[in-house]
């Protein structure tokens, strides 16, 4: 068995260095398992050259490790663990990238194979039998037989799965019942399967890490990453299936935790505020951090905001070698964390100097070898990415790797160095259809969907997907613009969520359009810096909004100004009119009243974020700020925070 294992790995992995290293690793595993005598007896027939090969492999291995930038205070075992993890994922990334390139050459066939694979796997479910999936042989037959759907089509079916009924939508029991973030309405409960997670890793993570290392060679190091991540809270369905956000957990990534600056016990802390403090504490201890990572740029932004508020407390903890007594930690967790702290007055003095110089460009001063910020900064996270680049993370490259949702992986960014965030659709992740933007409100949208090879550059579409976890011809609500093709495969930019469109008279002002107008208006407000914003249509606010004509209420949190004149506030209305001819027409006719711009107090959006997460049961890892408020309670909360 071990001969076969060694030879099969050697065939798969072409690098001599990795082959030698794998031999060493396997021998180490044999010894570590406690079965060394018997198993090494099996290996005695191996020629003595294996010993020479192992020694040579060790020398090559150590030379390669020694040549890389490494984090401080690393043990040999943690370095080897990270080294092999990086090598294996690097090899896997190259392999998956090659497959992706081949798939983009023959989109129609690959998409049909993806669809038929999904249908075969669900053919024996109640849903599959209802639509006779076993008889469908091509995508045209599927599109003829199955309607375009929304979440209401699945609500009762998912409830049956949650109650324990088997083979309703999918053949296996779901891993979790995944809650969507509720950005454009109420949270939905979707199924998450092993296939969805596997595809995300192989077609998403592996491919993006390959793209990252091609674009930023310095990331091929043995530095640690600060990963801003919070342990999500799960509840149980009637059948004992976990219900919560569809994001990885520290438990599911335990073998990777030695790559991160934050020790494993910190991920057991339930409080987001306390966990963030611990992320910052252990990141500040290590001056050789190589990457800052989070799902979204908003999480990185909130982390730097917290750092700006609590830096003195953090410096004191590093100086004294302790974990702040103000944190509410279980005794065992505290003891474990404090066991990893030692007084470091020298580092504390360095940090004090950096903080006293201010927070513009602070990231590079704290971590001189910081190579990258790895986080999605497109869509609703665009403003957080811009604020980070302008203030805290000046001079640090950003990489927005994925376009993904609770439904699964949608696209990957193969162009990390480009400022423009565009994503190549992954043709083996989902079967995709495209509903033209002009057809979004029509009663029979299924008559208008296009396939990947039929879309046109420069046009916008709503994504309609068939995935690996029981959604068929499902309207995601995401509007994307086709900005080009990679071979035959569409490359898209996210535009907006269908429920996040401002429209009081049918004028349809998208998130992208409104943000562009807002940024231009703010550039004409001397000294003003945007912290956060959202909007509400006057209809949801009732008598509290003032004014009889339909209009937009805009809530902005700003730095650098204490108030806005009426003339400055009107600039935003003018900028939207410049971008939307329909809005301008309605304003000219008086059908839409003037925009009301409300400045809110510092910290208002942090409080709103907490309320939104509590209401929707969303994890901090997956939360996205709602740019158009659909709940009166949220709008009233911000009205109460106006200056």
Coordinates of C-alpha atoms in Angstrom, one line a residue:
X1 CA 0.0 0.0 0.0
X2 CA 2.8 2.5 0.9
X3 CA 4.7 1.6 -2.3
X4 CA 1.5 2.5 -4.3
X5 CA 1.0 5.7 -2.2
X6 CA 4.6 6.9 -2.8
X7 CA 4.5 6.0 -6.6
X8 CA 1.1 7.6 -7.2
X9 CA 2.1 10.8 -5.5
X10 CA 5.3 10.9 -7.5
X11 CA 3.3 10.5 -10.7
X12 CA 1.0 13.3 -9.7
X13 CA 3.6 15.7 -8.4
X14 CA 6.3 16.4 -11.0
X15 CA 8.7 18.5 -9.0
X16 CA 11.7 16.5 -7.8
X17 CA 11.8 18.6 -4.6
X18 CA 8.2 17.8 -3.8
X19 CA 8.6 14.1 -4.6
X20 CA 11.5 13.9 -2.2
X21 CA 9.7 15.9 0.4
X22 CA 6.6 13.6 0.1
X23 CA 8.8 10.5 0.7
X24 CA 10.1 12.1 3.9
X25 CA 6.6 13.1 4.9
X26 CA 5.2 9.6 4.5
X27 CA 8.1 8.1 6.4
X28 CA 7.4 10.7 9.2
X29 CA 3.7 9.8 9.2
X30 CA 4.6 6.1 9.5
X31 CA 6.7 6.7 12.5
X32 CA 4.3 9.1 14.1
X33 CA 1.4 6.7 13.9
X34 CA 3.0 4.3 16.3
X35 CA 3.0 1.5 13.7
X36 CA 6.6 2.1 12.7
X37 CA 8.2 -1.3 13.3
X38 CA 5.7 -3.3 11.3
X39 CA 5.4 -0.8 8.5
X40 CA 9.1 -0.1 8.3
X41 CA 9.5 -3.8 8.1
X42 CA 7.4 -3.7 5.0
X43 CA 9.7 -1.1 3.5
X44 CA 13.0 -3.1 4.1
X45 CA 13.0 -4.4 0.5
X46 CA 13.3 -0.9 -0.8
X47 CA 16.8 -0.3 -2.2
X48 CA 19.3 1.7 -0.1
X49 CA 19.0 4.5 -2.6
X50 CA 15.8 5.5 -0.9
X51 CA 17.8 6.6 2.1
X52 CA 20.1 8.7 -0.1
X53 CA 17.0 10.1 -1.8
X54 CA 15.5 11.0 1.5
X55 CA 18.7 12.7 2.7
X56 CA 19.0 14.6 -0.6
X57 CA 15.3 15.5 -0.3
X58 CA 15.8 16.9 3.1
X59 CA 18.7 19.1 1.9
X60 CA 16.6 20.4 -1.0
X61 CA 13.6 20.9 1.3
X62 CA 15.6 22.8 3.9
X63 CA 17.3 25.0 1.2
X64 CA 13.9 25.9 -0.3
X65 CA 12.4 26.7 3.1
X66 CA 15.5 28.7 4.1
X67 CA 15.2 30.8 0.9
X68 CA 11.7 32.0 1.7
X69 CA 10.6 34.9 3.9
X70 CA 9.4 33.5 7.2
X71 CA 7.4 34.7 10.1
X72 CA 9.0 35.2 13.5
X73 CA 9.1 32.7 16.3
X74 CA 8.0 29.8 14.0
X75 CA 8.5 26.2 15.1
X76 CA 9.9 23.7 12.6
X77 CA 6.7 21.7 12.6
X78 CA 4.6 24.8 11.8
X79 CA 7.0 25.8 9.0
X80 CA 6.9 22.3 7.4
X81 CA 3.1 22.2 7.7
X82 CA 2.7 25.5 6.0
X83 CA 5.3 24.7 3.4
X84 CA 3.6 21.5 2.4
X85 CA 0.1 23.1 2.4
X86 CA 1.3 25.9 0.1
X87 CA 3.1 23.4 -2.2
X88 CA 0.1 21.1 -2.5
X89 CA -2.4 23.9 -3.0
X90 CA 0.0 25.5 -5.5
X91 CA 0.2 22.3 -7.5
X92 CA -3.6 21.9 -7.3
X93 CA -4.1 25.5 -8.4
X94 CA -2.0 25.1 -11.5
X95 CA -3.9 21.9 -12.3
X96 CA -7.3 23.5 -11.8
X97 CA -6.3 26.6 -13.8
X98 CA -5.4 24.4 -16.7
X99 CA -8.8 22.7 -16.5
X100 CA -10.5 26.0 -16.4
X101 CA -8.6 27.3 -19.4
X102 CA -9.6 24.2 -21.4
X103 CA -13.3 24.5 -20.3
X104 CA -13.4 28.1 -21.5
X105 CA -12.6 26.9 -25.0
X106 CA -15.9 24.9 -25.3
X107 CA -18.5 26.6 -23.2
X108 CA -21.6 25.1 -24.6
X109 CA -20.5 21.5 -24.1
X110 CA -19.1 22.1 -20.6
X111 CA -22.2 23.9 -19.5
X112 CA -24.4 21.1 -20.8
X113 CA -22.2 18.5 -19.0
X114 CA -22.5 20.5 -15.8
X115 CA -26.3 20.7 -16.1
X116 CA -26.7 16.9 -16.9
X117 CA -24.5 16.0 -14.0
X118 CA -26.7 18.0 -11.6
X119 CA -29.9 16.4 -13.1
X120 CA -28.5 12.9 -12.9
X121 CA -27.6 13.3 -9.3
X122 CA -31.1 14.6 -8.3
X123 CA -33.1 12.4 -10.7
X124 CA -34.2 10.0 -7.9
X125 CA -35.4 12.7 -5.6
X126 CA -39.1 13.7 -5.3
X127 CA -38.3 16.9 -7.1
X128 CA -36.4 15.1 -9.9
X129 CA -39.2 12.7 -10.4
X130 CA -41.7 15.5 -10.6
X131 CA -39.9 17.1 -13.5
X132 CA -38.7 13.7 -14.9
X133 CA -35.0 14.7 -14.8
X134 CA -33.9 11.2 -15.9
X135 CA -35.4 11.7 -19.4
X136 CA -33.7 15.1 -20.0
X137 CA -30.8 14.8 -22.5
X138 CA -29.9 18.3 -23.2
X139 CA -30.2 21.9 -21.9
X140 CA -33.0 22.8 -24.3
X141 CA -35.2 20.0 -23.0
X142 CA -34.5 21.2 -19.5
X143 CA -35.3 24.8 -20.2
X144 CA -38.6 23.8 -22.0
X145 CA -39.7 21.5 -19.1
X146 CA -38.6 23.5 -16.0
X147 CA -39.8 27.0 -15.2
X148 CA -37.7 29.9 -14.1
X149 CA -38.0 30.0 -10.3
X150 CA -37.7 32.3 -7.3
X151 CA -37.2 31.4 -3.6
X152 CA -41.0 31.0 -3.0
X153 CA -40.8 28.0 -5.3
X154 CA -38.5 26.3 -2.8
X155 CA -39.7 27.6 0.6
X156 CA -42.0 24.7 1.5
X157 CA -39.5 22.1 0.0
X158 CA -36.6 23.4 2.2
X159 CA -38.9 23.4 5.2
X160 CA -39.5 19.7 4.6
X161 CA -35.8 19.0 4.4
X162 CA -35.3 20.9 7.6
X163 CA -37.9 18.7 9.3
X164 CA -36.0 15.6 8.3
X165 CA -37.7 14.4 5.1
X166 CA -35.1 12.7 2.8
X167 CA -34.6 13.0 -1.0
X168 CA -36.8 16.0 -1.4
X169 CA -34.5 18.3 -3.5
X170 CA -31.1 16.6 -3.2
X171 CA -30.1 13.0 -2.9
X172 CA -28.0 13.4 0.3
X173 CA -28.6 15.1 3.7
X174 CA -27.4 18.8 3.5
X175 CA -24.3 19.8 5.5
X176 CA -26.1 22.9 6.7
X177 CA -29.2 25.0 6.0
X178 CA -27.5 28.1 4.8
X179 CA -29.0 31.5 5.6
X180 CA -28.5 34.2 3.0
X181 CA -27.4 37.7 4.1
X182 CA -30.8 39.2 3.4
X183 CA -29.3 42.2 1.5
X184 CA -32.3 42.7 -0.8
X185 CA -35.1 41.3 1.4
X186 CA -35.8 38.7 4.1
X187 CA -33.1 36.1 4.6
X188 CA -33.7 32.8 2.7
X189 CA -32.7 29.3 3.8
X190 CA -30.9 27.3 1.2
X191 CA -29.3 23.9 1.2
X192 CA -25.5 23.5 1.3
X193 CA -23.9 20.3 0.2
X194 CA -20.5 18.7 0.1
X195 CA -20.4 19.2 -3.7
X196 CA -20.9 23.0 -3.3
X197 CA -18.0 23.2 -0.8
X198 CA -15.7 21.0 -3.0
X199 CA -16.4 23.1 -6.1
X200 CA -15.7 26.3 -4.1
X201 CA -12.3 25.0 -3.1
X202 CA -11.2 23.4 -6.3
X203 CA -12.6 25.9 -8.8
X204 CA -12.4 28.9 -6.6
X205 CA -9.8 28.9 -3.8
X206 CA -7.2 26.8 -5.7
X207 CA -7.5 28.8 -9.0
X208 CA -7.4 32.2 -7.2
X209 CA -4.3 31.3 -5.1
X210 CA -2.6 30.4 -8.4
X211 CA -3.6 33.7 -9.9
X212 CA -2.5 35.5 -6.7
X213 CA 1.0 33.9 -6.7
X214 CA 1.5 34.7 -10.4
X215 CA 0.6 38.4 -9.8
X216 CA 2.2 38.8 -6.4
X217 CA 5.3 36.4 -6.2
X218 CA 6.1 37.8 -2.8
X219 CA 3.1 35.9 -1.4
X220 CA 4.9 32.6 -2.0
X221 CA 6.4 32.8 1.4
X222 CA 6.2 31.3 4.9
X223 CA 4.9 34.4 6.5
X224 CA 1.7 34.1 8.6
X225 CA -1.6 35.6 7.5
X226 CA -3.9 37.6 9.8
X227 CA -7.3 36.2 8.9
X228 CA -10.2 38.2 10.3
X229 CA -12.8 35.6 10.9
X230 CA -15.6 35.1 13.5
X231 CA -17.1 31.8 14.7
X232 CA -20.6 31.8 13.4
X233 CA -23.6 30.9 15.6
X234 CA -25.6 27.9 14.5
X235 CA -29.0 26.6 15.6
X236 CA -30.5 23.3 14.8
X237 CA -33.5 22.4 12.6
X238 CA -36.1 19.9 13.8
X239 CA -34.0 17.1 12.2
X240 CA -30.8 18.3 13.8
X241 CA -29.4 20.0 10.7
X242 CA -27.3 23.1 11.5
X243 CA -28.8 26.4 10.4
X244 CA -26.5 29.4 9.9
X245 CA -24.3 31.2 7.5
X246 CA -22.7 29.3 4.6
X247 CA -19.1 30.1 5.5
X248 CA -16.2 27.9 6.6
X249 CA -15.7 27.6 10.4
X250 CA -12.4 27.4 12.3
X251 CA -13.3 23.7 13.1
X252 CA -13.5 22.9 9.4
X253 CA -10.2 24.6 8.8
X254 CA -8.4 23.4 12.0
X255 CA -5.5 21.9 10.0
X256 CA -4.8 25.3 8.5
X257 CA -4.9 27.4 11.6
X258 CA -1.1 27.3 12.0
X259 CA -0.9 29.5 8.9
X260 CA -2.6 32.3 10.8
X261 CA -1.4 34.7 13.5
X262 CA -4.5 34.2 15.7
X263 CA -4.2 31.1 17.9
X264 CA -6.9 28.4 17.7
X265 CA -8.5 29.1 21.1
X266 CA -9.4 32.6 20.0
X267 CA -11.9 31.2 17.6
X268 CA -13.9 29.7 20.5
X269 CA -14.7 33.2 21.7
X270 CA -18.4 34.0 20.9
X271 CA -18.1 37.8 21.1
X272 CA -17.2 39.5 17.8
X273 CA -15.8 42.5 19.7
X274 CA -13.5 40.3 21.8
X275 CA -12.5 38.0 18.9
X276 CA -11.5 41.1 16.9
X277 CA -9.4 42.4 19.8
X278 CA -7.6 39.0 19.9
X279 CA -7.0 39.1 16.1
X280 CA -5.4 42.5 16.4
X281 CA -3.4 41.6 19.5
X282 CA -1.7 38.6 18.0
X283 CA -1.3 40.3 14.6
X284 CA 0.5 43.3 16.3
X285 CA 2.8 40.9 18.1
X286 CA 4.1 39.6 14.7
X287 CA 5.9 42.3 12.6
X288 CA 6.4 39.8 9.7
X289 CA 2.7 39.4 8.8
X290 CA 2.5 38.8 5.1
X291 CA -1.3 39.0 4.3
X292 CA -4.4 40.5 5.7
X293 CA -7.4 38.3 4.8
X294 CA -11.1 38.4 5.2
X295 CA -14.2 37.6 3.2
X296 CA -15.1 41.2 2.7
X297 CA -13.2 44.5 2.7
X298 CA -15.8 45.8 5.2
X299 CA -14.4 43.5 7.9
X300 CA -10.9 44.7 7.3
X301 CA -12.1 48.3 7.5
X302 CA -14.0 47.7 10.8
X303 CA -10.8 46.0 12.2
X304 CA -8.7 49.1 11.5
X305 CA -11.4 51.3 13.0
X306 CA -11.3 49.2 16.1
X307 CA -7.5 49.4 16.1
X308 CA -7.7 53.2 16.0
X309 CA -10.0 53.1 19.0
X310 CA -8.1 50.5 21.1
X311 CA -4.4 50.8 20.2
X312 CA -3.3 52.0 23.6
X313 CA -4.9 49.0 25.3
X314 CA -3.3 46.6 22.8
X315 CA 0.2 48.1 23.2
X316 CA -0.1 47.8 26.9
X317 CA -1.0 44.1 26.6
X318 CA 2.0 43.4 24.4
X319 CA 4.3 45.3 26.7
X320 CA 3.1 43.3 29.8
X321 CA 2.6 40.0 27.9
X322 CA -1.0 39.6 28.9
X323 CA -4.5 39.4 27.4
X324 CA -6.7 42.3 28.5
X325 CA -8.7 41.5 31.6
X326 CA -11.6 43.4 30.1
X327 CA -12.3 40.6 27.7
X328 CA -15.0 38.1 28.7
X329 CA -13.1 34.9 28.2
X330 CA -13.7 31.3 29.5
X331 CA -10.9 30.5 32.0
X332 CA -9.5 27.7 29.8
X333 CA -9.4 29.9 26.7
X334 CA -7.8 32.8 28.7
X335 CA -5.1 30.5 30.1
X336 CA -4.3 29.0 26.7
X337 CA -4.0 32.5 25.1
X338 CA -2.0 34.0 27.9
X339 CA 0.4 31.0 27.6
X340 CA 1.3 32.3 24.2
X341 CA 2.0 35.8 25.5
X342 CA 5.4 37.0 26.8
X343 CA 6.3 40.5 27.8
X344 CA 7.7 42.3 24.8
X345 CA 8.5 46.0 25.7
X346 CA 10.7 46.4 22.6
X347 CA 7.8 45.6 20.2
X348 CA 5.5 47.7 22.3
X349 CA 7.8 50.7 21.9
X350 CA 7.9 50.2 18.1
X351 CA 4.1 50.0 18.0
X352 CA 3.8 53.1 20.2
X353 CA 6.0 55.1 17.8
X354 CA 4.0 53.9 14.7
X355 CA 0.6 54.8 16.3
X356 CA 1.8 58.2 17.4
X357 CA 2.6 59.0 13.7
X358 CA -1.1 58.7 12.9
X359 CA -3.1 56.2 11.0
X360 CA -2.6 57.1 7.4
X361 CA -0.5 54.3 5.9
X362 CA -0.4 52.5 9.3
X363 CA -0.5 49.0 7.9
X364 CA 2.8 49.3 6.1
X365 CA 4.5 50.7 9.2
X366 CA 3.1 48.0 11.5
X367 CA 4.0 45.2 9.1
X368 CA 6.8 46.2 6.7
X369 CA 6.7 42.9 4.8
X370 CA 2.9 43.0 4.3
X371 CA 2.3 41.8 0.7
X372 CA -1.4 41.9 0.2
X373 CA -4.9 42.5 1.4
X374 CA -7.0 39.6 0.3
X375 CA -10.8 40.4 0.5
X376 CA -13.7 41.1 -1.8
X377 CA -13.9 44.8 -2.4
X378 CA -16.5 44.9 -5.2
X379 CA -20.3 45.5 -5.1
X380 CA -21.4 46.9 -1.7
X381 CA -17.8 46.5 -0.4
X382 CA -16.4 48.9 -3.0
X383 CA -16.4 51.9 -0.7
X384 CA -14.6 50.0 2.1
X385 CA -11.8 49.0 -0.3
X386 CA -11.4 52.6 -1.4
X387 CA -11.3 53.9 2.2
X388 CA -8.7 51.3 3.1
X389 CA -6.5 52.2 0.2
X390 CA -6.8 55.9 0.8
X391 CA -6.1 55.7 4.6
X392 CA -5.0 52.7 6.5
X393 CA -3.5 50.5 3.7
X394 CA -1.8 53.0 1.5
X395 CA 0.6 51.3 -0.9
X396 CA -0.6 47.7 -0.2
X397 CA -2.1 45.8 -3.2
X398 CA -5.6 44.4 -2.9
X399 CA -6.9 41.2 -4.5
X400 CA -10.7 40.6 -4.7
X401 CA -10.6 36.9 -5.5
X402 CA -14.1 35.6 -5.9
X403 CA -17.6 36.4 -7.0
X404 CA -19.7 34.0 -4.8
X405 CA -22.9 33.8 -2.9
X406 CA -24.8 31.4 -0.6
X407 CA -25.9 29.6 -3.8
X408 CA -22.3 28.8 -4.6
X409 CA -19.2 29.9 -6.6
X410 CA -20.0 32.1 -9.5
X411 CA -16.8 33.5 -10.8
X412 CA -13.0 34.0 -10.2
X413 CA -10.8 37.0 -10.7
X414 CA -7.9 36.0 -12.9
X415 CA -6.6 39.6 -13.1
X416 CA -5.5 40.4 -9.5
X417 CA -3.4 43.5 -10.5
X418 CA -6.2 45.3 -12.3
X419 CA -8.1 47.9 -10.3
X420 CA -11.3 47.0 -12.2
X421 CA -12.9 44.0 -10.5
X422 CA -14.1 41.6 -13.1
X423 CA -14.8 37.9 -12.8
X424 CA -14.6 34.9 -15.2
X425 CA -17.7 32.8 -14.8
X426 CA -16.8 29.3 -13.6
X427 CA -18.5 27.0 -16.2
X428 CA -18.4 23.8 -14.1
X429 CA -19.7 25.4 -10.9
X430 CA -23.3 26.2 -12.0
X431 CA -25.4 26.0 -15.2
X432 CA -26.0 29.7 -16.0
X433 CA -28.7 31.4 -17.9
X434 CA -29.0 35.2 -18.3
X435 CA -32.2 37.3 -18.2
X436 CA -31.7 40.5 -20.1
X437 CA -32.1 43.6 -17.9
X438 CA -35.0 44.9 -20.0
X439 CA -36.9 41.6 -19.3
X440 CA -36.6 41.7 -15.5
X441 CA -40.2 42.8 -14.8
X442 CA -41.9 40.7 -17.5
X443 CA -44.4 38.0 -16.5
X444 CA -42.8 35.2 -18.5
X445 CA -39.1 35.7 -18.0
X446 CA -38.3 32.0 -19.0
X447 CA -38.9 33.0 -22.7
X448 CA -36.1 35.5 -22.6
X449 CA -33.1 33.7 -20.9
X450 CA -29.9 33.3 -22.8
X451 CA -27.0 30.9 -22.5
X452 CA -23.3 31.7 -21.9
X453 CA -22.5 31.7 -25.5
X454 CA -25.4 33.9 -26.4
X455 CA -24.8 36.9 -24.1
X456 CA -23.3 40.2 -25.6
X457 CA -20.5 42.3 -24.3
X458 CA -21.7 45.6 -22.8
X459 CA -25.2 44.2 -21.9
X460 CA -26.5 43.6 -18.3
X461 CA -28.3 40.5 -17.2
X462 CA -29.8 38.9 -14.1
X463 CA -28.1 35.5 -13.3
X464 CA -30.4 32.5 -13.4
X465 CA -28.6 29.4 -12.0
X466 CA -28.9 25.7 -11.6
X467 CA -26.5 24.6 -8.8
X468 CA -25.3 21.5 -6.9
X469 CA -27.6 22.0 -3.9
X470 CA -31.2 21.9 -5.2
X471 CA -31.8 25.1 -7.1
X472 CA -33.0 24.9 -10.7
X473 CA -33.3 27.9 -13.0
X474 CA -33.2 30.0 -9.9
X475 CA -33.3 33.8 -10.2
X476 CA -30.4 34.9 -7.9
X477 CA -31.3 38.6 -8.0
X478 CA -27.7 39.6 -9.0
X479 CA -27.4 41.9 -12.0
X480 CA -24.1 41.6 -13.8
X481 CA -22.6 43.3 -16.9
X482 CA -20.7 41.3 -19.5
X483 CA -17.5 43.3 -20.0
X484 CA -15.7 40.8 -22.2
X485 CA -14.9 37.2 -22.9
X486 CA -12.0 34.9 -21.9
X487 CA -11.9 32.5 -24.9
X488 CA -15.7 31.7 -25.1
X489 CA -16.5 32.3 -21.5
X490 CA -18.2 35.6 -20.3
X491 CA -16.3 37.9 -18.0
X492 CA -18.6 40.0 -15.8
X493 CA -18.8 42.9 -13.4
X494 CA -21.3 42.8 -10.5
X495 CA -23.7 45.7 -10.9
X496 CA -26.4 45.5 -8.2
X497 CA -29.0 43.4 -6.4
X498 CA -32.4 43.5 -7.9
X499 CA -34.0 44.5 -4.6
X500 CA -31.3 47.2 -4.0
X501 CA -32.6 49.4 -6.9
X502 CA -34.0 52.9 -6.0
X503 CA -37.2 53.5 -7.8
X504 CA -40.1 55.6 -6.5
X505 CA -41.6 56.3 -10.0
X506 CA -40.0 53.5 -12.1
X507 CA -36.8 55.5 -12.7
X508 CA -34.5 52.6 -11.5
X509 CA -31.3 54.1 -10.0
X510 CA -28.8 51.3 -9.4
X511 CA -26.3 51.0 -6.6
X512 CA -23.4 51.5 -9.0
X513 CA -25.0 54.7 -10.4
X514 CA -25.9 56.1 -7.0
X515 CA -22.5 55.5 -5.5
X516 CA -20.8 57.2 -8.5
X517 CA -23.0 60.2 -8.0
X518 CA -22.4 60.2 -4.2
X519 CA -18.6 60.2 -4.6
X520 CA -18.8 63.1 -7.1
X521 CA -21.0 65.1 -4.7
X522 CA -18.7 64.4 -1.8
X523 CA -15.7 65.6 -3.8
X524 CA -17.4 69.0 -3.9
X525 CA -17.9 69.0 -0.1
X526 CA -14.6 70.4 1.2
X527 CA -12.9 68.2 3.7
X528 CA -15.6 65.5 3.7
X529 CA -14.6 61.8 3.7
X530 CA -17.3 59.1 3.3
X531 CA -17.5 56.5 6.1
X532 CA -20.7 54.8 5.1
X533 CA -24.1 55.4 3.5
X534 CA -27.5 53.9 2.6
X535 CA -30.8 55.1 1.2
X536 CA -34.5 54.6 1.7
X537 CA -37.5 55.4 -0.5
X538 CA -39.9 57.8 1.2
X539 CA -42.8 55.3 0.9
X540 CA -41.4 53.0 3.6
X541 CA -40.9 55.8 6.0
X542 CA -44.5 57.2 6.3
X543 CA -45.0 60.5 8.1
X544 CA -41.5 60.5 9.5
X545 CA -39.9 61.4 6.2
X546 CA -41.5 64.8 5.6
X547 CA -42.6 66.1 2.2
X548 CA -45.5 64.7 0.2
X549 CA -43.8 64.0 -3.1
X550 CA -42.0 60.6 -3.4
X551 CA -38.3 61.1 -2.9
X552 CA -35.1 59.5 -1.6
X553 CA -33.8 59.7 1.9
X554 CA -30.0 59.4 2.0
X555 CA -28.1 58.7 5.2
X556 CA -24.4 59.5 5.2
X557 CA -21.7 59.2 7.9
X558 CA -18.8 61.6 7.1
X559 CA -15.5 62.5 8.5
X560 CA -13.9 65.9 8.2
X561 CA -17.1 68.0 8.3
X562 CA -19.6 68.8 11.1
X563 CA -22.5 69.9 8.9
X564 CA -23.6 70.4 5.3
X565 CA -25.3 73.4 3.8
X566 CA -28.5 73.0 1.8
X567 CA -26.5 73.8 -1.3
X568 CA -24.1 71.0 -0.6
X569 CA -26.8 68.6 0.0
X570 CA -28.5 69.5 -3.2
X571 CA -25.3 68.7 -5.1
X572 CA -26.1 65.0 -4.6
X573 CA -29.5 65.4 -6.3
X574 CA -27.8 67.2 -9.2
X575 CA -25.2 64.5 -9.6
X576 CA -27.9 61.8 -9.8
X577 CA -29.7 63.8 -12.4
X578 CA -26.6 64.0 -14.4
X579 CA -26.3 60.2 -14.5
X580 CA -30.0 59.3 -14.9
X581 CA -32.0 61.0 -17.6
X582 CA -35.2 59.4 -16.3
X583 CA -34.6 60.6 -12.7
X584 CA -33.9 64.1 -14.1
X585 CA -37.1 64.0 -16.1
X586 CA -39.2 63.1 -13.1
X587 CA -37.5 65.8 -11.0
X588 CA -38.2 68.4 -13.8
X589 CA -41.9 67.5 -13.8
X590 CA -42.1 67.5 -10.0
X591 CA -43.1 63.9 -9.9
X592 CA -40.1 63.1 -7.7
X593 CA -39.3 65.5 -4.8
X594 CA -35.8 66.7 -3.9
X595 CA -33.5 64.2 -2.3
X596 CA -33.2 64.6 1.5
X597 CA -29.6 64.1 2.7
X598 CA -29.3 63.3 6.4
X599 CA -25.9 63.4 8.1
X600 CA -25.7 60.8 10.9
X601 CA -23.5 60.7 14.0
X602 CA -20.2 58.9 14.2
X603 CA -20.7 55.2 14.8
X604 CA -24.3 55.1 13.6
X605 CA -23.6 52.5 10.9
X606 CA -21.7 50.3 13.3
X607 CA -24.8 50.2 15.4
X608 CA -27.0 49.6 12.4
X609 CA -24.8 46.8 11.3
X610 CA -25.3 45.0 14.7
X611 CA -29.1 45.4 14.4
X612 CA -29.2 44.1 10.9
X613 CA -27.0 41.0 11.8
X614 CA -29.2 40.3 14.8
X615 CA -32.4 40.5 12.8
X616 CA -31.3 38.4 9.9
X617 CA -29.1 35.9 11.9
X618 CA -26.2 36.8 9.7
X619 CA -22.6 36.2 10.6
X620 CA -20.0 39.0 10.6
X621 CA -18.2 36.9 8.0
X622 CA -20.9 37.2 5.5
X623 CA -22.6 40.5 6.3
X624 CA -23.1 43.1 3.6
X625 CA -24.4 46.5 4.3
X626 CA -27.9 47.1 2.8
X627 CA -27.6 50.1 0.5
X628 CA -31.3 50.5 0.1
X629 CA -33.3 50.0 3.3
X630 CA -36.5 47.9 3.0
X631 CA -37.4 47.9 6.7
X632 CA -38.8 51.0 8.3
X633 CA -37.1 50.2 11.6
X634 CA -33.7 50.6 10.1
X635 CA -34.6 54.0 8.5
X636 CA -36.2 55.2 11.7
X637 CA -33.0 54.2 13.6
X638 CA -30.8 56.3 11.4
X639 CA -33.3 59.2 11.5
X640 CA -32.8 59.1 15.3
X641 CA -29.0 59.4 14.7
X642 CA -29.1 62.5 12.4
X643 CA -27.0 65.4 13.4

